Amino acid sequence: MQAIGAAKPPLGVIFDADLGNAIDAVLALAVLYGMDGKNECRVVATTVSKHCLASAAMAEVVARFYAGTVSADFGAVGRGLPVGMSIAGRSTESTPLLDAVLGRKNPEGKPVYNHGILQLNDTADVHAVLRNAYTSQYDQNCVTVLAGPATNLAGVLGLPGAKELIKQKTRALVWAPDRLGTDPAAAQKLLAEWPAPLYIVTPELGASLPFPAAALETNFAWSETHPIADAYRAARPMPYDAPTAAVAAVLAAVKLEPYFTLSAPGLATLSPRHTLVWKAGAGQHHLLQIDPAQKTALLETMTTLASAKPVPRAPRRRRPPVVDAAKPDPATP
């Protein structure tokens, strides 16, 4: 709930993805926590549309890493956000990039990257996580990023009062649609019923901004154990430059200017072949576009944020005791 009289916090970001199917979404989550560490936004919820414990565990590993729990030099504590996991997700298998991170062991045979998700009860009900995240935000101070199938968000739209809540709380949904054939009914529902502006990041935009594989040996070299670097190397045969539609979606959610522009409004629909069809005109949908003059700076921002060192959170200080000026302080002689 909103606190009366409290200053409005930075923009809240809800991140939903089929984490583990492509390195793009993993990079996007890293960039999101990079901006969180700079206090440019707040990660208020993470949910996964894969019905897969490894996917949820990966979300928690990334959150803990950027909170400083791998390197004790940063003296931080792990974030406590519950990870919402779909029980209706069509994609249930683990993937090489998930296995590479979750299965990495230290010389003592213990996991390098710790997490607390070992069984279904260690995850949260995905619809409750999303609804509660929206409820807790200041009006128009929240944005949703979707990287992958619309399974979770379409489910939230079916909850009583959810559409009114989303319209009240959120500025926009930024969607990098991928694997639309995984849950086409959810995609159709999202396109037809989402009550706030919808920004679409096309695969062509992501392909035009390849994440440089060379950054693994430079930007990420500060840590010998880095889950993003491990996932990147395992996702595809190296070397390769990864498309970044999901990364662009995260950046556009928080830093639309100066990197991006929006197309004129229109409507996107889903074709029988599970591809998006765009029609300019009346509507709340927009296509995300890159400002060509900002492309070099945009790529540099992506790599810098994804490889950012964890930022420790200062512990909250207790409020000092209030001394009544009308009464003498017993500690004063």
Coordinates of C-alpha atoms in Angstrom, one line a residue:
M1 CA 0.0 0.0 0.0
Q2 CA 1.1 3.6 -0.6
A3 CA 2.4 5.3 2.5
I4 CA 0.7 8.6 3.3
G5 CA 3.2 11.5 3.2
A6 CA 6.1 9.4 2.0
A7 CA 8.2 10.5 -1.0
K8 CA 7.5 8.6 -4.2
P9 CA 10.2 5.9 -4.7
P10 CA 12.0 5.2 -8.0
L11 CA 10.0 3.4 -10.7
G12 CA 9.0 -0.1 -9.8
V13 CA 9.6 -2.8 -12.4
I14 CA 7.8 -6.2 -12.6
F15 CA 9.8 -8.7 -14.7
D16 CA 8.2 -11.8 -16.2
A17 CA 10.1 -14.2 -18.5
D18 CA 10.5 -17.8 -19.6
L19 CA 13.9 -17.6 -18.0
G20 CA 16.4 -20.1 -19.3
N21 CA 15.1 -20.6 -22.9
A22 CA 17.4 -17.9 -24.3
I23 CA 20.3 -15.8 -23.0
D24 CA 18.5 -12.6 -23.9
A25 CA 16.2 -12.8 -20.9
V26 CA 19.1 -13.6 -18.5
L27 CA 21.0 -10.6 -19.8
A28 CA 17.8 -8.5 -19.4
L29 CA 17.5 -9.5 -15.7
A30 CA 21.1 -8.6 -15.2
V31 CA 20.7 -5.2 -16.7
L32 CA 17.6 -4.7 -14.6
Y33 CA 19.5 -5.4 -11.4
G34 CA 22.3 -3.1 -12.6
M35 CA 19.8 -0.2 -12.8
D36 CA 18.4 -1.2 -9.4
G37 CA 21.8 -1.0 -7.9
K38 CA 22.1 2.6 -9.3
N39 CA 18.7 3.4 -7.7
E40 CA 17.3 4.2 -11.2
C41 CA 14.5 1.7 -10.5
R42 CA 13.3 -0.9 -8.1
V43 CA 12.8 -4.6 -8.9
V44 CA 9.4 -5.2 -7.2
A45 CA 8.6 -8.7 -8.6
T46 CA 10.2 -11.5 -10.7
T47 CA 8.1 -14.2 -12.1
V48 CA 8.8 -17.1 -14.6
S49 CA 6.4 -18.6 -17.1
K50 CA 8.4 -21.8 -17.3
H51 CA 6.9 -24.5 -15.0
C52 CA 10.4 -25.4 -14.1
L53 CA 12.2 -25.1 -10.7
A54 CA 15.5 -24.5 -12.4
S55 CA 14.0 -21.4 -14.1
A56 CA 12.8 -20.0 -10.8
A57 CA 16.1 -20.9 -9.1
M58 CA 18.0 -19.0 -11.8
A59 CA 15.9 -15.9 -11.1
E60 CA 16.9 -16.1 -7.4
V61 CA 20.6 -16.8 -8.2
V62 CA 20.8 -13.6 -10.3
A63 CA 19.0 -11.6 -7.6
R64 CA 21.4 -12.9 -4.9
F65 CA 24.5 -12.3 -7.0
Y66 CA 23.7 -8.7 -7.7
A67 CA 23.0 -8.2 -4.0
G68 CA 26.6 -9.3 -3.3
T69 CA 26.1 -12.8 -1.8
V70 CA 28.7 -14.5 -4.0
S71 CA 31.6 -12.1 -3.3
A72 CA 31.8 -11.4 0.4
D73 CA 33.7 -8.3 -0.4
F74 CA 30.5 -6.5 -0.8
G75 CA 29.0 -7.4 2.6
A76 CA 25.4 -7.4 1.3
V77 CA 22.5 -9.7 2.1
G78 CA 20.5 -11.5 -0.5
R79 CA 17.2 -10.0 -1.7
G80 CA 14.2 -11.6 -0.2
L81 CA 11.7 -11.2 -3.1
P82 CA 9.7 -14.4 -3.7
V83 CA 9.9 -15.8 -7.2
G84 CA 6.5 -16.5 -8.7
M85 CA 6.4 -19.6 -11.0
S86 CA 3.7 -20.6 -13.3
I87 CA 2.1 -24.0 -12.8
A88 CA 0.4 -23.7 -16.2
G89 CA 3.6 -23.0 -18.2
R90 CA 4.0 -25.2 -21.3
S91 CA 7.8 -25.2 -21.1
T92 CA 8.9 -27.5 -18.3
E93 CA 12.4 -28.7 -19.3
S94 CA 15.7 -27.3 -18.0
T95 CA 18.2 -26.0 -20.5
P96 CA 22.0 -26.0 -20.8
L97 CA 22.4 -22.4 -19.6
L98 CA 20.4 -23.2 -16.5
D99 CA 22.3 -26.4 -15.9
A100 CA 25.6 -24.7 -16.3
V101 CA 24.8 -22.1 -13.6
L102 CA 22.9 -24.3 -11.1
G103 CA 25.3 -27.2 -11.5
R104 CA 28.6 -25.4 -11.1
K105 CA 30.5 -26.6 -8.1
N106 CA 33.5 -25.2 -6.1
P107 CA 36.6 -27.4 -5.3
E108 CA 34.8 -28.7 -2.2
G109 CA 31.9 -29.9 -4.4
K110 CA 29.4 -27.4 -3.1
P111 CA 27.3 -25.2 -5.4
V112 CA 28.9 -21.9 -6.4
Y113 CA 25.6 -20.1 -6.7
N114 CA 23.2 -20.7 -3.8
H115 CA 19.5 -20.4 -3.9
G116 CA 16.5 -21.5 -1.8
I117 CA 14.3 -23.1 -4.5
L118 CA 14.4 -26.8 -4.2
Q119 CA 10.7 -27.7 -4.4
L120 CA 7.4 -26.2 -5.6
N121 CA 6.6 -24.8 -2.1
D122 CA 9.8 -22.7 -2.4
T123 CA 8.1 -20.7 -5.1
A124 CA 5.2 -18.3 -4.9
D125 CA 1.8 -18.3 -6.6
V126 CA 2.5 -16.3 -9.7
H127 CA -0.8 -14.5 -9.9
A128 CA -0.7 -13.5 -6.2
V129 CA 2.9 -12.2 -6.7
L130 CA 1.9 -10.0 -9.7
R131 CA -1.4 -8.8 -8.2
N132 CA 0.3 -7.9 -4.9
A133 CA 3.2 -6.1 -6.7
Y134 CA 0.7 -3.9 -8.6
T135 CA -1.3 -3.2 -5.4
S136 CA 1.8 -2.0 -3.5
Q137 CA 2.9 0.6 -6.1
Y138 CA 2.2 4.3 -6.3
D139 CA -0.2 5.2 -9.1
Q140 CA 1.5 5.4 -12.5
N141 CA 4.9 4.5 -10.9
C142 CA 5.2 1.0 -12.2
V143 CA 6.1 -0.7 -15.5
T144 CA 5.9 -4.3 -16.5
V145 CA 8.5 -6.1 -18.7
L146 CA 7.6 -9.3 -20.4
A147 CA 10.2 -11.4 -22.2
G148 CA 8.5 -14.5 -23.6
P149 CA 5.1 -16.1 -23.5
A150 CA 2.2 -14.1 -22.0
T151 CA 1.0 -17.0 -19.8
N152 CA 1.3 -15.3 -16.4
L153 CA 0.1 -11.8 -17.4
A154 CA -2.9 -13.3 -19.2
G155 CA -3.8 -15.2 -16.1
V156 CA -3.6 -12.0 -14.0
L157 CA -6.0 -10.2 -16.4
G158 CA -8.7 -12.8 -15.4
L159 CA -8.6 -11.9 -11.7
P160 CA -11.5 -9.7 -10.4
G161 CA -10.6 -6.0 -10.6
A162 CA -7.1 -6.7 -12.1
K163 CA -7.6 -4.6 -15.2
E164 CA -8.7 -1.5 -13.3
L165 CA -5.7 -2.1 -10.9
I166 CA -3.2 -2.4 -13.7
K167 CA -4.5 0.7 -15.5
Q168 CA -4.3 2.7 -12.2
K169 CA -0.8 1.6 -11.3
T170 CA 1.2 1.1 -14.5
R171 CA 2.6 3.4 -17.1
A172 CA 3.2 0.7 -19.7
L173 CA 3.9 -2.9 -20.5
V174 CA 7.1 -3.4 -22.6
W175 CA 7.0 -6.8 -24.4
A176 CA 9.7 -8.6 -26.3
P177 CA 7.5 -11.4 -27.8
D178 CA 9.2 -14.7 -28.2
R179 CA 8.0 -18.3 -28.6
L180 CA 4.5 -17.0 -29.3
G181 CA 3.4 -20.5 -30.4
T182 CA 4.0 -21.7 -26.8
D183 CA 0.8 -20.1 -25.5
P184 CA -1.0 -18.3 -28.4
A185 CA -4.2 -18.0 -26.5
A186 CA -2.4 -16.0 -23.8
A187 CA -0.8 -13.8 -26.4
Q188 CA -4.2 -13.1 -28.0
K189 CA -5.7 -12.2 -24.6
L190 CA -2.9 -9.9 -23.7
L191 CA -3.0 -8.0 -27.0
A192 CA -6.8 -7.7 -26.8
E193 CA -7.3 -6.9 -23.1
W194 CA -4.2 -5.2 -21.7
P195 CA -5.6 -2.0 -20.2
A196 CA -2.4 0.2 -20.4
P197 CA -0.1 1.3 -23.2
L198 CA 1.9 -1.6 -24.7
Y199 CA 5.3 -1.2 -26.3
I200 CA 6.4 -4.0 -28.5
V201 CA 10.1 -4.8 -29.1
T202 CA 10.5 -6.8 -32.3
P203 CA 13.1 -9.5 -32.9
E204 CA 14.5 -7.3 -35.7
L205 CA 15.3 -4.6 -33.2
G206 CA 17.0 -7.1 -30.9
A207 CA 19.1 -8.5 -33.8
S208 CA 20.3 -5.0 -34.7
L209 CA 21.8 -4.6 -31.2
P210 CA 24.0 -7.7 -30.7
F211 CA 25.5 -8.1 -27.2
P212 CA 29.2 -8.5 -27.7
A213 CA 30.7 -11.9 -26.6
A214 CA 34.0 -10.1 -26.1
A215 CA 32.5 -8.4 -23.1
L216 CA 32.8 -11.7 -21.2
E217 CA 36.6 -11.3 -21.2
T218 CA 36.6 -7.6 -20.3
N219 CA 33.5 -6.3 -18.5
F220 CA 32.8 -9.5 -16.6
A221 CA 36.4 -10.3 -15.8
W222 CA 36.2 -8.7 -12.3
S223 CA 34.7 -12.0 -10.9
E224 CA 35.9 -15.5 -11.5
T225 CA 32.4 -16.7 -10.7
H226 CA 29.7 -14.9 -12.6
P227 CA 26.3 -16.5 -13.4
I228 CA 25.7 -14.3 -16.4
A229 CA 29.0 -15.2 -18.0
D230 CA 28.5 -18.9 -17.2
A231 CA 25.0 -18.9 -18.7
Y232 CA 26.2 -17.0 -21.8
R233 CA 29.0 -19.5 -22.5
A234 CA 26.6 -22.4 -22.1
A235 CA 23.6 -21.1 -24.1
R236 CA 25.3 -21.5 -27.5
P237 CA 28.6 -22.5 -29.0
M238 CA 31.1 -19.7 -28.4
P239 CA 31.8 -17.1 -29.7
Y240 CA 28.5 -15.5 -30.6
D241 CA 26.9 -12.1 -30.2
A242 CA 23.4 -12.5 -28.7
P243 CA 20.3 -10.6 -29.8
T244 CA 19.0 -8.3 -27.2
A245 CA 15.2 -7.7 -27.6
A246 CA 14.6 -8.5 -23.9
V247 CA 17.5 -6.3 -22.9
A248 CA 16.1 -3.4 -24.9
A249 CA 12.7 -4.0 -23.3
V250 CA 14.2 -3.5 -19.8
L251 CA 16.1 -0.4 -20.8
A252 CA 13.1 1.1 -22.6
A253 CA 11.0 0.5 -19.5
V254 CA 13.3 2.6 -17.3
K255 CA 15.3 4.8 -19.8
L256 CA 13.1 5.3 -22.8
E257 CA 14.9 8.5 -23.6
P258 CA 17.4 9.2 -25.1
Y259 CA 17.9 5.7 -26.5
F260 CA 14.4 4.9 -28.0
T261 CA 11.4 6.4 -29.7
L262 CA 7.9 5.1 -30.1
S263 CA 6.0 4.6 -33.3
A264 CA 2.6 6.2 -33.9
P265 CA -0.2 4.2 -32.1
G266 CA -1.8 1.2 -33.6
L267 CA -2.9 -2.3 -32.8
A268 CA -1.0 -5.6 -32.9
T269 CA -2.8 -8.9 -33.4
L270 CA -1.7 -12.5 -33.6
S271 CA -1.8 -14.3 -36.9
P272 CA -2.8 -17.9 -37.4
R273 CA 0.9 -18.7 -37.8
H274 CA 1.6 -17.2 -34.4
T275 CA 3.3 -14.0 -35.6
L276 CA 2.5 -10.4 -34.8
V277 CA 0.6 -8.4 -37.3
W278 CA 0.9 -4.6 -36.9
K279 CA -1.7 -2.1 -38.1
A280 CA -1.2 1.6 -37.5
G281 CA -4.2 3.6 -36.3
A282 CA -6.2 4.0 -33.2
G283 CA -5.0 2.0 -30.2
Q284 CA -2.6 1.8 -27.2
H285 CA 0.1 -0.3 -28.9
H286 CA 3.4 1.1 -30.1
L287 CA 6.5 -0.3 -31.7
L288 CA 9.8 0.4 -30.0
Q289 CA 12.3 2.1 -32.2
I290 CA 16.0 2.9 -31.8
D291 CA 17.4 6.4 -32.1
P292 CA 20.2 5.7 -34.6
A293 CA 22.4 8.4 -33.1
Q294 CA 22.3 6.5 -29.7
K295 CA 23.1 3.0 -30.9
T296 CA 26.7 3.0 -29.8
A297 CA 25.9 4.5 -26.4
L298 CA 23.0 2.0 -26.0
L299 CA 25.3 -1.0 -26.5
E300 CA 27.8 0.4 -24.1
T301 CA 25.1 1.0 -21.5
M302 CA 23.8 -2.6 -21.9
T303 CA 27.3 -4.2 -21.3
T304 CA 28.1 -1.8 -18.4
L305 CA 24.8 -2.5 -16.6
A306 CA 24.8 -6.2 -17.2
S307 CA 28.3 -6.5 -15.7
A308 CA 27.8 -4.0 -12.9
K309 CA 29.3 -5.0 -9.5
P310 CA 26.9 -5.6 -6.7
V311 CA 25.9 -2.6 -4.7
P312 CA 25.5 -3.3 -0.9
R313 CA 22.4 -2.0 0.7
A314 CA 23.1 0.1 3.8
P315 CA 21.2 -1.3 6.8
R316 CA 18.4 0.7 8.2
R317 CA 19.3 2.7 11.2
R318 CA 17.1 2.6 14.2
R319 CA 15.3 5.9 14.9
P320 CA 16.9 7.6 17.9
P321 CA 14.8 7.9 21.1
V322 CA 12.7 11.0 21.4
V323 CA 13.5 13.1 24.5
D324 CA 10.8 15.3 25.9
A325 CA 12.3 18.8 26.2
A326 CA 10.0 19.6 29.1
K327 CA 11.5 16.8 31.2
P328 CA 15.1 16.6 32.3
D329 CA 17.2 13.8 30.7
P330 CA 18.0 11.3 33.5
A331 CA 21.3 10.6 31.8
T332 CA 22.3 14.3 32.3
P333 CA 24.0 15.1 35.7

